[in-house]
Short mmCIF file of C-alpha atoms in Angstrom, two decimals:
data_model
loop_
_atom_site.label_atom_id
_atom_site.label_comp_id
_atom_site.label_asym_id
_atom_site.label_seq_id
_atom_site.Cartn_x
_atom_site.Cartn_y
_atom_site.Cartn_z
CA UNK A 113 -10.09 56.58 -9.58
CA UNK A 114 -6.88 54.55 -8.78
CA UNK A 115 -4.19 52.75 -11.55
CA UNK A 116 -3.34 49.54 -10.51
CA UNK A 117 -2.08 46.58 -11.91
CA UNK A 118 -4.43 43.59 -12.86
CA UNK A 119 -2.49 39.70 -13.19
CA UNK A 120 -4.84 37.19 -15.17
CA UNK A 121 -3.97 33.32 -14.99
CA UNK A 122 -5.14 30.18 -16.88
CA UNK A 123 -8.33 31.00 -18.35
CA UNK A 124 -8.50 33.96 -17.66
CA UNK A 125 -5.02 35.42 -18.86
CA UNK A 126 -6.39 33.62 -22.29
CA UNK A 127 -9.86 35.22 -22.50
CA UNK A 128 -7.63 38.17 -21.40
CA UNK A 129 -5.15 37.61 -24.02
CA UNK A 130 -2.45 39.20 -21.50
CA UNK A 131 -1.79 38.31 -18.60
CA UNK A 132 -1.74 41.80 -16.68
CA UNK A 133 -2.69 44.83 -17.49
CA UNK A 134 -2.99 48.66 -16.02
CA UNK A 135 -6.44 49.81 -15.42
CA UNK A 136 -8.36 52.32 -14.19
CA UNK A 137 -10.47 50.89 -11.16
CA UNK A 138 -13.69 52.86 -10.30
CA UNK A 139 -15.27 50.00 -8.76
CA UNK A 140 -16.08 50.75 -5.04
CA UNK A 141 -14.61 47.21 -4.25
CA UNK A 142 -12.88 44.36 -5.88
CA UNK A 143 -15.63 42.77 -6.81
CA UNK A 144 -16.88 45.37 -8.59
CA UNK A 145 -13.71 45.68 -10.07
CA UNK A 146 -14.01 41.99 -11.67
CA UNK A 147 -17.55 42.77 -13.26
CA UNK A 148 -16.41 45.52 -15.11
CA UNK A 149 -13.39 44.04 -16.66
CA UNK A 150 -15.66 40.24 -16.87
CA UNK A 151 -17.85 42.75 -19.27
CA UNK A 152 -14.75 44.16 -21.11
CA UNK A 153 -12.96 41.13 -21.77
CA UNK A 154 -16.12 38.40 -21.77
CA UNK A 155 -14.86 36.22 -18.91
CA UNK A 156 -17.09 32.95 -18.23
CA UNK A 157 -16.41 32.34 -14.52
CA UNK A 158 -18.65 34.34 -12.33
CA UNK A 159 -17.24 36.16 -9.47
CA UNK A 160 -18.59 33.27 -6.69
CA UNK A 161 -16.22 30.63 -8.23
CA UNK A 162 -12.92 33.01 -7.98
CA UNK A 163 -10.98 34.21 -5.42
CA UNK A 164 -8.86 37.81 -5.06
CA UNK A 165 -5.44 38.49 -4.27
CA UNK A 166 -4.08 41.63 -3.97
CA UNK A 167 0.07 42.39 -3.60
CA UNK A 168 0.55 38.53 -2.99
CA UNK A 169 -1.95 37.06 -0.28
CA UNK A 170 -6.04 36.45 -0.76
CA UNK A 171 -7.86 39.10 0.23
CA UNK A 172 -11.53 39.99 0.91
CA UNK A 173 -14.11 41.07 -1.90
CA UNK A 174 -15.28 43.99 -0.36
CA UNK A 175 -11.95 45.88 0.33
CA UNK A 176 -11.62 48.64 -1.92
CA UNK A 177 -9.13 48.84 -4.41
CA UNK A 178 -5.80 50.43 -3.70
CA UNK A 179 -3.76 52.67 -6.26
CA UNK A 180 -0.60 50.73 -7.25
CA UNK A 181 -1.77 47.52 -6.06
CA UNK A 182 -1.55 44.03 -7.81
CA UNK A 183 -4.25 42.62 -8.61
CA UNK A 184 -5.12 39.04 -9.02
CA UNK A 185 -8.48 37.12 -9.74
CA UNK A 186 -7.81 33.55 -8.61
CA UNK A 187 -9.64 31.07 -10.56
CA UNK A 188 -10.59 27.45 -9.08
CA UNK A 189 -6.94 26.12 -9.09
CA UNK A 190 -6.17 22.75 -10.49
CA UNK A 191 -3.07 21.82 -8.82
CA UNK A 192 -1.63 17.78 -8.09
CA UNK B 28 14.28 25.44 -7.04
CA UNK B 29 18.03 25.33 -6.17
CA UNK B 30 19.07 23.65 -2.79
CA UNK B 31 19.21 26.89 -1.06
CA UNK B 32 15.79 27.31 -2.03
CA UNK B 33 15.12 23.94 -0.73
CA UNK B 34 16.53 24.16 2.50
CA UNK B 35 15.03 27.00 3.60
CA UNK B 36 11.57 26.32 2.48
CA UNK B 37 9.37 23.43 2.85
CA UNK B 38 7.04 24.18 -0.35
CA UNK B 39 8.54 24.82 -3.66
CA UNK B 40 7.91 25.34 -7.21
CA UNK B 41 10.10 23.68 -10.08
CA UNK B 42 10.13 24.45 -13.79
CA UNK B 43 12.55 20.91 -14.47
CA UNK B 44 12.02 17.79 -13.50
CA UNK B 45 13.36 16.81 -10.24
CA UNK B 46 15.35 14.19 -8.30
CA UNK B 47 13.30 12.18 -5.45
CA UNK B 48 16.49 10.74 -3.19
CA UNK B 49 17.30 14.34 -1.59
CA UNK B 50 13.90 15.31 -0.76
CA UNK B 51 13.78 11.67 0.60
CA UNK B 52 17.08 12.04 2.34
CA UNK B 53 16.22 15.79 4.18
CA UNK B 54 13.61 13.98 5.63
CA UNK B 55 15.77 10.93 7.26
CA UNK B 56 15.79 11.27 11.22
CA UNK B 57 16.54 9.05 14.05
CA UNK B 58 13.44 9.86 15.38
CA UNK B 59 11.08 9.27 12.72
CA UNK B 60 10.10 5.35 12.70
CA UNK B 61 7.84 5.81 9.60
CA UNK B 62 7.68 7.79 6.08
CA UNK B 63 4.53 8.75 3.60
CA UNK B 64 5.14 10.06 0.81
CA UNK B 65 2.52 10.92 -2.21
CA UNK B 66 2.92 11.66 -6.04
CA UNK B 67 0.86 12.69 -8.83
CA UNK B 68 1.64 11.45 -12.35
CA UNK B 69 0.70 12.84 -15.23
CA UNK B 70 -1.98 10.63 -16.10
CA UNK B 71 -2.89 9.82 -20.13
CA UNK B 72 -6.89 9.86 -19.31
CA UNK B 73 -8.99 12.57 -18.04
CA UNK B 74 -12.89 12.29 -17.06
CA UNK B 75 -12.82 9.37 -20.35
CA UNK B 76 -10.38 11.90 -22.72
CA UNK B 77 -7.06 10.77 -23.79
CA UNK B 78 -4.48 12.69 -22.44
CA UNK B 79 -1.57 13.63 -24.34
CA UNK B 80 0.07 16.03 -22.27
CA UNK B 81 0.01 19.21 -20.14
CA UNK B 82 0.98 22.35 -18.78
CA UNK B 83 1.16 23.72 -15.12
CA UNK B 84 0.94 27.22 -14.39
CA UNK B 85 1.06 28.96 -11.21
CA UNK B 86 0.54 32.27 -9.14
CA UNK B 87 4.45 32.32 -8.21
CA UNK B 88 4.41 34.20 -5.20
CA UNK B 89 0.79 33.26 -3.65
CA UNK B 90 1.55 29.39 -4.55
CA UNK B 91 4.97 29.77 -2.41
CA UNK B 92 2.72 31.17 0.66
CA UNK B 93 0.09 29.50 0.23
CA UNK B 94 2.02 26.18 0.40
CA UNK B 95 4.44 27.20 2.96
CA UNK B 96 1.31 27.94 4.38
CA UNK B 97 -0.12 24.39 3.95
CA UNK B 98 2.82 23.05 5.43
CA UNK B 99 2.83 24.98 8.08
CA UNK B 100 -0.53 23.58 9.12
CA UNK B 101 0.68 20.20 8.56
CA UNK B 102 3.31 20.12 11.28
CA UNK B 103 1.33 22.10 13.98
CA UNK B 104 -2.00 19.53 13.54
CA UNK B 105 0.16 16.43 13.62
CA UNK B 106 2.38 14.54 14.88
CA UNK B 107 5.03 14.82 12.40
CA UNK B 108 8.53 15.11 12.54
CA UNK B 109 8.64 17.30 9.40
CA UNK B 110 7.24 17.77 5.65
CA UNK B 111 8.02 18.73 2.31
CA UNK B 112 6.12 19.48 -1.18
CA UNK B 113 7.43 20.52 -4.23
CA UNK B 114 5.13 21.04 -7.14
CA UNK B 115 6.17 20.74 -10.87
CA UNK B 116 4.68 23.55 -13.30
CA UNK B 117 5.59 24.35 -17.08
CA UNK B 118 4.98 21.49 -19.77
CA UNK B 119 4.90 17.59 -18.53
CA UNK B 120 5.10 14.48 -20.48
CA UNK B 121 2.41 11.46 -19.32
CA UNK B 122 4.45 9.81 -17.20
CA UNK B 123 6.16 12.76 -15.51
CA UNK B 124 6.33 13.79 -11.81
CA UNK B 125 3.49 16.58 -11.31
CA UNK B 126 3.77 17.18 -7.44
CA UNK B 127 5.56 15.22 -4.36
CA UNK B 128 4.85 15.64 -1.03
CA UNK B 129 7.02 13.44 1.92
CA UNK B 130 6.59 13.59 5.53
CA UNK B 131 8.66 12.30 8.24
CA UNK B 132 6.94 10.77 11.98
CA UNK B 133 7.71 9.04 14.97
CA UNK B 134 4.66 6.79 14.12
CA UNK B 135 2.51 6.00 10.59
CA UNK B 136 -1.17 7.39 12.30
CA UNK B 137 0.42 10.68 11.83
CA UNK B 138 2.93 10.52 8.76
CA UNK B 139 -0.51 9.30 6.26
CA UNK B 140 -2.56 11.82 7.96
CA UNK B 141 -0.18 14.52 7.25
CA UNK B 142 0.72 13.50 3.92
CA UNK B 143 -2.88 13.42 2.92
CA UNK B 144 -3.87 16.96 4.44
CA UNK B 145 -0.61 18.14 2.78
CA UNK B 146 -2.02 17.13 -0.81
CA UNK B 147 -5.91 17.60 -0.68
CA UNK B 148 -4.98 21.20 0.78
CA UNK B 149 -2.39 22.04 -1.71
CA UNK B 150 -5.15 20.87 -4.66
CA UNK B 151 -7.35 22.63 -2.85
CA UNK B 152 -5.81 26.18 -2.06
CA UNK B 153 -2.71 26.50 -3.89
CA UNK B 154 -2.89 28.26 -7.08
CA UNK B 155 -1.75 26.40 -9.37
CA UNK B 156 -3.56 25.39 -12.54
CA UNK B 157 -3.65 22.43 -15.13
CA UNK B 158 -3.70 22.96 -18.82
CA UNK B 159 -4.85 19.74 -20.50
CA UNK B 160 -4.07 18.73 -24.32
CA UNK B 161 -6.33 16.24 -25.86
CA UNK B 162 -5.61 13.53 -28.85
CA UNK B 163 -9.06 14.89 -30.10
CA UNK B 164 -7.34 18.46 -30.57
CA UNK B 165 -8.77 20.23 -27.93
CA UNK B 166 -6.93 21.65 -24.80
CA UNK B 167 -8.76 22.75 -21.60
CA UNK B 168 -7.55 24.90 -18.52
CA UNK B 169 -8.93 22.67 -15.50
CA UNK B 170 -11.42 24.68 -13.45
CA UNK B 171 -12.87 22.40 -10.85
CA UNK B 172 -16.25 22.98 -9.08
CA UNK B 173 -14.44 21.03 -6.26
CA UNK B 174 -11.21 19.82 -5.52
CA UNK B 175 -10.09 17.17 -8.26
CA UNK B 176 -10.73 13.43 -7.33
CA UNK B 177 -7.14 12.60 -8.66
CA UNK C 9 16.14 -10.50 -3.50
CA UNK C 10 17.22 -10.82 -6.53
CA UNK C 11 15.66 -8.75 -9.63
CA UNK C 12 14.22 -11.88 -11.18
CA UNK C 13 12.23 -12.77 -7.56
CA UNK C 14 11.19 -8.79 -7.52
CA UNK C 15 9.30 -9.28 -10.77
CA UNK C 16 7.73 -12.39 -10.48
CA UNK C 17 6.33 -11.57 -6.70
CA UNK C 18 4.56 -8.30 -5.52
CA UNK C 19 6.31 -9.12 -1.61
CA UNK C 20 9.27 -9.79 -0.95
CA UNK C 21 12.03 -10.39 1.96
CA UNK C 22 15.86 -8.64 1.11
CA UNK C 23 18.48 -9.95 4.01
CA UNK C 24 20.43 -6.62 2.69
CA UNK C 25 19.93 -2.95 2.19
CA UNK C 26 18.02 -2.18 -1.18
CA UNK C 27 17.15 0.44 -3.66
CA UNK C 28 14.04 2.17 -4.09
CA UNK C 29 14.05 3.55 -7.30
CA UNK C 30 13.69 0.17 -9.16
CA UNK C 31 11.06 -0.70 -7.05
CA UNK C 32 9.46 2.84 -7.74
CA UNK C 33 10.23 2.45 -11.41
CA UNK C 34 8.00 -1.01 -11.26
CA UNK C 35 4.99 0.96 -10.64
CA UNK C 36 5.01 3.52 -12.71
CA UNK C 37 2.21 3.58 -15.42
CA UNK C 38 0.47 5.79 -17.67
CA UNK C 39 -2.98 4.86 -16.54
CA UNK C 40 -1.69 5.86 -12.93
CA UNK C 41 -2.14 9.65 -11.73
CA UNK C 42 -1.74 8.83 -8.24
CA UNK C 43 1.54 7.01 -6.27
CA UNK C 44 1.62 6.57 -2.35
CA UNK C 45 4.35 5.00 -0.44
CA UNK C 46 5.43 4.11 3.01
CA UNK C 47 8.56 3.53 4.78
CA UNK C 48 9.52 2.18 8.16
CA UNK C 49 12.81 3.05 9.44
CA UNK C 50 14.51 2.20 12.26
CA UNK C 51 13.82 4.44 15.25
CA UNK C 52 16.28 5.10 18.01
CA UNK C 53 13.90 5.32 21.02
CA UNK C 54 11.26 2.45 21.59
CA UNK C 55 8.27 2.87 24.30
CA UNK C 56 10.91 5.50 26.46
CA UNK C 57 13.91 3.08 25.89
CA UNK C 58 16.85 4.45 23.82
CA UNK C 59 16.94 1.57 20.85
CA UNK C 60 21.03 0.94 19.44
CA UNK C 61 19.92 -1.65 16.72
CA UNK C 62 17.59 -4.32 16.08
CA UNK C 63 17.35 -7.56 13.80
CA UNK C 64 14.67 -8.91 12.30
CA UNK C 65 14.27 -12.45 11.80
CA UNK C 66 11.11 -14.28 9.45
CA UNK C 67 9.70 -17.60 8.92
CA UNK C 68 10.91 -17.01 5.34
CA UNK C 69 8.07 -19.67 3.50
CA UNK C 70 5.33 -18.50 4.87
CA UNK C 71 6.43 -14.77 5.29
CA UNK C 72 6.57 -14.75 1.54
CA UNK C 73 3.10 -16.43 1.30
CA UNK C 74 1.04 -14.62 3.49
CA UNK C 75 2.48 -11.17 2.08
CA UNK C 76 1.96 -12.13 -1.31
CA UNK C 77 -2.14 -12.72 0.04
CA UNK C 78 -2.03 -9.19 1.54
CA UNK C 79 -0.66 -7.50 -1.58
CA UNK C 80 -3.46 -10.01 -3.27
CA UNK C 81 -6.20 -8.32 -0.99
CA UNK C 82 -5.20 -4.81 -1.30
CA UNK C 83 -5.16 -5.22 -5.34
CA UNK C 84 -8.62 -6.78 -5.21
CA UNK C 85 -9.96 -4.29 -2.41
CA UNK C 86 -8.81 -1.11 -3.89
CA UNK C 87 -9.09 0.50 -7.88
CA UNK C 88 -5.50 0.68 -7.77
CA UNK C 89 -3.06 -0.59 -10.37
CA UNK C 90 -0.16 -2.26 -8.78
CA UNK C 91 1.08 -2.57 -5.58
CA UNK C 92 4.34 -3.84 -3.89
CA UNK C 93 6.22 -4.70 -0.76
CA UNK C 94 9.88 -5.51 0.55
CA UNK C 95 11.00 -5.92 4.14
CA UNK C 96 14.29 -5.97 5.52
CA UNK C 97 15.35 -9.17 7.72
CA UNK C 98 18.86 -9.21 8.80
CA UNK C 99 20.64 -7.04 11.20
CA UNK C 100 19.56 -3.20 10.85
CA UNK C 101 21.47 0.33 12.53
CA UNK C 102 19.05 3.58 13.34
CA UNK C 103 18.04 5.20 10.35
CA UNK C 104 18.36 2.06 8.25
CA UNK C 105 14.76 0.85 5.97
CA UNK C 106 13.13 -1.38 7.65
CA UNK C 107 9.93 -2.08 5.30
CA UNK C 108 9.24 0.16 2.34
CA UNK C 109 5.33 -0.43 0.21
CA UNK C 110 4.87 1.38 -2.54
CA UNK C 111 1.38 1.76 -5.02
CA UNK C 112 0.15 3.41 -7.95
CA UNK C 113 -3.82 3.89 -8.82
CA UNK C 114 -5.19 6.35 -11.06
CA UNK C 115 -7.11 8.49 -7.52
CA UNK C 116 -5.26 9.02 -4.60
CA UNK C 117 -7.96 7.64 -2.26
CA UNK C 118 -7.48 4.25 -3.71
CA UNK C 119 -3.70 4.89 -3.33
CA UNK C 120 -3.60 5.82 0.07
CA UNK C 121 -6.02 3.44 1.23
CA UNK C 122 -4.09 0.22 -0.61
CA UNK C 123 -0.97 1.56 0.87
CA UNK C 124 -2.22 1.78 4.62
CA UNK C 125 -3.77 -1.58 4.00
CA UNK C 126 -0.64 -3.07 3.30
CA UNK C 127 1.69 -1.75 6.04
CA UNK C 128 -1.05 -2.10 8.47
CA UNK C 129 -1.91 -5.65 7.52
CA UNK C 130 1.78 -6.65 6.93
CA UNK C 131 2.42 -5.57 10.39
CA UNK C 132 -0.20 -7.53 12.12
CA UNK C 133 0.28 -10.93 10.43
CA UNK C 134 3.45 -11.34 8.32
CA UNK C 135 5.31 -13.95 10.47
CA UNK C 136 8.46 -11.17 11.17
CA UNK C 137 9.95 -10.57 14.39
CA UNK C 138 11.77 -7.39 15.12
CA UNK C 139 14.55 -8.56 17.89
CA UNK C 140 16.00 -4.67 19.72
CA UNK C 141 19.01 -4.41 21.26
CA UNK C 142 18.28 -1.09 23.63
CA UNK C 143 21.48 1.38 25.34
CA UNK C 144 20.82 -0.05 28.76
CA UNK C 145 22.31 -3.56 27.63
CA UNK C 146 19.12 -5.68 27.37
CA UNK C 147 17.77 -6.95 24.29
CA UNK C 148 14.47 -8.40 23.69
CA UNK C 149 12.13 -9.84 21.37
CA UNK C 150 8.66 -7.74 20.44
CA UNK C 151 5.72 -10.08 20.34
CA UNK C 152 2.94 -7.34 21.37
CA UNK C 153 -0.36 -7.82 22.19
CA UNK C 154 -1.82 -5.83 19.64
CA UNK C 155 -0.09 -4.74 16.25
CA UNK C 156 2.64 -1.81 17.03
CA UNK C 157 1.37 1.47 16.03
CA UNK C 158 4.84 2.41 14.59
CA UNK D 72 3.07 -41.50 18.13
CA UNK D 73 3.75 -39.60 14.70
CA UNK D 74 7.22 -37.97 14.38
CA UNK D 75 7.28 -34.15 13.48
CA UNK D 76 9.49 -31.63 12.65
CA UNK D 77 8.68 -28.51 14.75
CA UNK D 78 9.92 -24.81 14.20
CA UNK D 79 10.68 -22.24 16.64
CA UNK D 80 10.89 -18.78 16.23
CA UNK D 81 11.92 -15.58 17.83
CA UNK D 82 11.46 -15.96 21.67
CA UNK D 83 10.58 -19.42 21.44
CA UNK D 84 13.63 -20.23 19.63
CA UNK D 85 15.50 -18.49 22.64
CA UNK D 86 13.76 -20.50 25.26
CA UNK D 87 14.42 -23.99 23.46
CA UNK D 88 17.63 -22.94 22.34
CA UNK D 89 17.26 -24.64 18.86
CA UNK D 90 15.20 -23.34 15.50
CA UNK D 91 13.99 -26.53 15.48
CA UNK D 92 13.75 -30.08 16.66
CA UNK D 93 12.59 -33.71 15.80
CA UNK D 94 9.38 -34.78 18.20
CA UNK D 95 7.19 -37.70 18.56
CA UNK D 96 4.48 -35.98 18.66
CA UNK D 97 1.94 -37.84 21.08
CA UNK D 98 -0.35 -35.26 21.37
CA UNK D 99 -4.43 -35.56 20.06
CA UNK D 100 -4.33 -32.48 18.35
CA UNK D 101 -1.67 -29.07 17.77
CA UNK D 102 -2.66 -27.00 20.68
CA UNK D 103 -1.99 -30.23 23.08
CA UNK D 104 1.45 -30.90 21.26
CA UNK D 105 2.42 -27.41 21.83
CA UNK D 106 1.32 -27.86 25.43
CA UNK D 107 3.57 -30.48 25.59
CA UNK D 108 6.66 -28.56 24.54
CA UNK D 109 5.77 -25.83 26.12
CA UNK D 110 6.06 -27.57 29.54
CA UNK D 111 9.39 -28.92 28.01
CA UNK D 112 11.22 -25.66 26.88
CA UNK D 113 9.56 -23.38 29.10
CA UNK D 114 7.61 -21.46 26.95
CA UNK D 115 6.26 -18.14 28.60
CA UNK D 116 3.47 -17.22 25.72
CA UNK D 117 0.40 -18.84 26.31
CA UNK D 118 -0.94 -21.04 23.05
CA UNK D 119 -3.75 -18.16 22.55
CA UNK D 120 -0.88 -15.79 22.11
CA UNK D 121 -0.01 -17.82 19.56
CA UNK D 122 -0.84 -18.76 15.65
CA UNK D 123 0.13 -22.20 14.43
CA UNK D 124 1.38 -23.44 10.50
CA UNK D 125 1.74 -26.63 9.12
CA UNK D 126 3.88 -27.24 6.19
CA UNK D 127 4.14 -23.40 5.32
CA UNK D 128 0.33 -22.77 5.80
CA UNK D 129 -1.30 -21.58 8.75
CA UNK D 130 -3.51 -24.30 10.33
CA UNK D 131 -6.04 -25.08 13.20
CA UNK D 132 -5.22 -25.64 16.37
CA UNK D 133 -7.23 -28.91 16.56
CA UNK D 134 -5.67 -30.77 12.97
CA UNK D 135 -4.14 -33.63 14.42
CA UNK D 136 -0.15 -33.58 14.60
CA UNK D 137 0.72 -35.61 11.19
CA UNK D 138 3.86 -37.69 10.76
CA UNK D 139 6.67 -36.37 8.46
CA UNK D 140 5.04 -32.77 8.98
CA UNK D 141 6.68 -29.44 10.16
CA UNK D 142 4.75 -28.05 12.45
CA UNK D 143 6.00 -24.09 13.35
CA UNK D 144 4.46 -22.03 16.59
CA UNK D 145 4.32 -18.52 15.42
CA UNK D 146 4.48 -15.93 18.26
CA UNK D 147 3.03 -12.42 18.20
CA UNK D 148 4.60 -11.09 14.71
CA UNK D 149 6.30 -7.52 15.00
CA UNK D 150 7.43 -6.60 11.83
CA UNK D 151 7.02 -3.08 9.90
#
């Protein structure tokens, strides 16, 4: 089990209704990380149409996640 | 974005609206024959909705990489003499200036080329997201299945 | 040019330096999402040679016609929703605007595409001649072969 | 014999050292009357270098040179 620190944009941040939050991550990787709290807080986008960040730059899926690390599930940006 | 912050970097972020003639004028060189530059405008129509305004949020820190990042790109795959993008987010008005990108070359080839890569890549990468209000009451966050025609 | 000529054509010739916000302003619409622009300026080197200044002279009448037929094509050709141009004759230093084009659309594929249209087409048939006066002491006349890729 | 006003620009204006000059124009058709100056001035570009307008328009090379006209030779354009 690791704390870390979970930031939630556009969509997300309003299914959410914060935009971060401390969790508990037992999740073996970051994607399983985003399944449990899609369940918890009933987000629509599956995990394929998101990417992850974690302490500022993307990162991959399958890295595990890290105790004090920020989180952040990226979803398709709308920019321009 | 203060100057400092513009100086230093060639992709920024603004919460206010934001003069044009700088950017224009940091990009002035006696070696660049030729100038692109690109906006996007608020527009008051969206996939047949009427528009009546919006919001732009962003991923601070990862949109400043990522864009920097973008940039970066931009100058090593062309010819360019150099390149800047600043991005607007917070509310806009239709009408307002959502993102500007300029770019600097010896020759035009190069200058539309970069300009181009500059603003499909930052649509495409950068996160940064559009929050749509519609006359018919309903507001949207933008989630594109691909990169947004507009 | 005088403001009155500026709204009444979509090209136009200005025998002294001009602003580009107006012109800018001109375009800007609430049905457009997209704005591309291009600029020539004048470069100090030319094919190797180190370039002090150049003049460009037109055959005024028909410079005006045959640019108002470009802008014609590239409004027809392209889903954009207005489009202009203004070159510089006269006597120009380094760094000075040369030619500026400027177009909004609501996509920036139409934008881009109407904008390139118009420099590139502008360049190869718009009866303007760019006269360069280069650091060795000769000065000559460009009349190239093919349209300059500047 | 039909008298003309003809144009010159750029390089050809150098070479005939006017912008432009009354001609009787005794030529069958354009590209013969700008043979003709040509030959006169000194002209280096070759007529297929060249475009040619009548009254403001651009025209054919084989319209007949009309009396009162003003006929301009338009050399490789190099503007932008």
């Amino acid at each position: 089990m690791s704390r870390l620190t979970v930031l939630y944009f556009a969509s997300l941040r309003d299914a959410a209704g914060t935009a971060s939050e401390s969790v508990e991550a037992d999740a073996r990787d970051l994607r399983g990380l985003y399944e449990i709290l899609r369940e918890r807080h009933g987000f629509v986008l599956p995990v394929e149409r998101l990417r992850v960040a974690v302490d500022g730059a993307f990162a991959r899926w399958d890295e595990a996640p890290r105790a004090g690390s920020e989180v952040a599930f990226i979803p398709p940006v709308s920019g321009g | 974005m203060t100057q400092a912050e513009a100086s230093t970097s060639r992709f920024a972020l603004s919460d206010t609206a934001f003069e044009l003639a700088p950017l224009r004028a940091a990009l002035l060189s006696a070696q660049a024959g030729a100038y692109a530059s690109f906006e996007g405008w608020v527009r008051d129509h969206h996939a047949g909705r009427a528009v009546l305004g919006l919001r732009y949020e962003s991923y601070a820190e990862l949109a400043l990489s990522e864009g920097e990042k973008v940039l970066a790109e931009a100058l090593e795959r062309f010819a360019v003499v150099d390149a800047r993008c600043v991005h607007r987010v917070g509310d806009l008005a239709i009408g307002e200036l959502a993102v500007w990108v300029g770019v600097s070359a010896a020759h035009r080839d190069a200058a539309f080329a970069a300009c181009r890569y500059i603003i499909d890549e930052t649509k495409a990468r950068v996160p940064i997201w559009k929050h749509e209000r519609y006359a018919d009451g309903a507001a949207d966050w933008l989630h594109p299945e691909l990169p947004a025609a507009g």
